[in-house]
Amino acid sequence: MFYGIELSSRLLLGTARYPSPAVLERAIKTSGAEVVTVSLRREGGAGRAGQSFWSFIQSLGLRVLPNTAGCHSVKEAVMTAHMARELFDTPWIKLEVIGDADTLQPDVFGLVEAARILSEEGFEVFPYTTEDLVVADRLVEAGCRVLMPWGAPIGSARGLNNVYGLKSLRAHFPDIPLVVDAGLGVPSHAAAAMELGYDAVLLNTAVAEAGDPVAMARAFALAVEAGRAAFLAQPLEPRDMAQPSTPVIGKAVLGGD
Amino acid sequence: MRIFLNDDAHEVDAATLAAALDALGFAGRKIATAVNGRFVAAPARPSTKLADGDRIEVVAPMQGG
């Protein structure tokens, strides 16, 4: 599914903002996620947080998808990707080049440039992008074999802001794995993305900051499975007029008008 | 020699990046490094010479979304 790697779970889960490492671990296990996103930050000589997080990640035995969160320039994102590749020993990189501080909207121009550089350097790039079709085309030209359009701004819990745009993207790229990344709030948002034919969803805050993250991880896992099953079952298109579900042919004529 | 590690000034007696990292408590740690804005891969740390005023970045794994 992703750069030659087949996964059975279509839910990718972030590891940030959980109330405790124990809750994080249970949420990951309950979600069934096989890919978790991770990041990297400065650490001083006395700090041990990074080392204990690294031991925790190793103990999970899952695939990691490091991100370039917080990077606002191509140079920063490319260098962060190199550091992430060495730290986590994977060519996978969730490429974020942020263009706007309030909406955390991707800087799609910088994104395409960074994606090209990193693809040429052997990275397998998962670009966090908008649902813009032309940008998506450029990302594929740059070497991306996965696209991750946002549902809504990161952490906003607004769901799918532009269903039409996401549907167009799916129709335009039938063979590129598409992941809705960011902005999901409740399981019905994830189900909706899967019903559109998206290959997977990536979320973090919706689970981590729920009142009960472990229970919410389960709810999202069920929604992703339901949405995928619905897509494969070829759902109806909405129509304007009613259509009786009970056949009218053979209805008894009982008079009255 | 005075170097900066993640913006904090340190006096170290170390000719290379590897030696400075050892002196500052990073021996055996899971980290990635850069010097003056350039990524320095782990195998290159022993051969990366430091000069007065160099700026070292050290990052470690952390939670992310």
CSV table of C-alpha atoms in Angstrom, one decimal, chain A residues 13-17 24 37-51 53-54 65 67 69 75 79 82-84 86-89 94 96 202 204, chain B residues 5-8 10 21 24-45 55-65:
chain,number,residue,atom,x,y,z
A,13,LEU,CA,-2.0,7.1,14.7
A,14,GLY,CA,0.0,10.0,16.1
A,15,THR,CA,1.8,9.6,19.4
A,16,ALA,CA,1.6,13.1,20.8
A,17,ARG,CA,-0.6,14.8,23.4
A,24,LEU,CA,-0.7,6.1,24.6
A,37,THR,CA,3.9,9.0,13.6
A,38,VAL,CA,6.9,10.3,15.6
A,39,SER,CA,9.0,13.5,15.6
A,40,LEU,CA,12.3,14.8,16.9
A,41,ARG,CA,13.2,17.7,19.1
A,42,ARG,CA,16.3,19.2,20.8
A,43,GLU,CA,17.6,17.3,23.8
A,44,GLY,CA,20.3,18.4,26.2
A,45,GLY,CA,23.0,16.3,27.8
A,46,ALA,CA,21.0,15.8,30.9
A,47,GLY,CA,17.7,15.1,29.2
A,48,ARG,CA,16.4,11.5,29.0
A,49,ALA,CA,12.9,12.0,27.5
A,50,GLY,CA,14.0,11.2,24.0
A,51,GLN,CA,15.8,8.0,25.1
A,53,PHE,CA,10.5,7.5,24.1
A,54,TRP,CA,12.8,5.7,21.7
A,65,LEU,CA,6.6,7.5,10.2
A,67,ASN,CA,7.4,13.9,10.6
A,69,ALA,CA,6.4,19.1,12.1
A,75,LYS,CA,16.0,23.8,4.2
A,79,MET,CA,17.6,18.7,7.2
A,82,HIS,CA,17.9,13.6,7.2
A,83,MET,CA,18.1,13.6,11.0
A,84,ALA,CA,14.8,11.6,11.2
A,86,GLU,CA,19.2,8.4,10.8
A,87,LEU,CA,17.3,8.5,14.2
A,88,PHE,CA,14.5,6.2,13.2
A,89,ASP,CA,16.3,4.2,10.5
A,94,LYS,CA,5.9,12.7,6.7
A,96,GLU,CA,5.3,19.0,6.5
A,202,LEU,CA,-4.0,9.6,9.9
A,204,ASN,CA,-3.7,12.1,16.5
B,5,LEU,CA,24.8,23.3,21.8
B,6,ASN,CA,21.1,23.9,21.1
B,7,ASP,CA,21.8,27.6,21.7
B,8,ASP,CA,23.5,27.1,25.1
B,10,HIS,CA,29.6,25.5,26.6
B,21,LEU,CA,29.2,15.1,22.5
B,24,LEU,CA,28.6,16.9,27.2
B,25,GLY,CA,27.0,13.6,28.2
B,26,PHE,CA,25.7,12.2,24.9
B,27,ALA,CA,27.8,9.1,24.8
B,28,GLY,CA,25.7,6.1,23.6
B,29,ARG,CA,22.6,8.2,23.2
B,30,LYS,CA,20.0,8.0,20.4
B,31,ILE,CA,20.6,11.4,18.8
B,32,ALA,CA,21.0,13.1,15.5
B,33,THR,CA,23.3,16.1,15.0
B,34,ALA,CA,24.0,19.1,12.8
B,35,VAL,CA,26.8,21.6,12.9
B,36,ASN,CA,26.3,25.2,11.7
B,37,GLY,CA,23.1,24.2,9.9
B,38,ARG,CA,24.5,21.1,8.2
B,39,PHE,CA,23.4,17.6,9.1
B,40,VAL,CA,26.3,15.5,10.3
B,41,ALA,CA,25.6,11.7,10.2
B,42,ALA,CA,26.8,9.6,13.1
B,43,PRO,CA,29.7,8.0,11.3
B,44,ALA,CA,31.1,11.4,10.4
B,45,ARG,CA,31.1,12.8,13.9
B,55,ARG,CA,26.8,25.9,16.7
B,56,ILE,CA,25.7,22.3,17.3
B,57,GLU,CA,22.2,21.0,17.1
B,58,VAL,CA,21.3,17.8,18.9
B,59,VAL,CA,17.9,16.2,18.5
B,60,ALA,CA,16.3,13.1,19.9
B,61,PRO,CA,13.1,11.1,19.2
B,62,MET,CA,9.9,12.5,20.6
B,63,GLN,CA,6.2,12.1,20.3
B,64,GLY,CA,4.6,13.5,17.1
B,65,GLY,CA,1.4,13.6,15.1
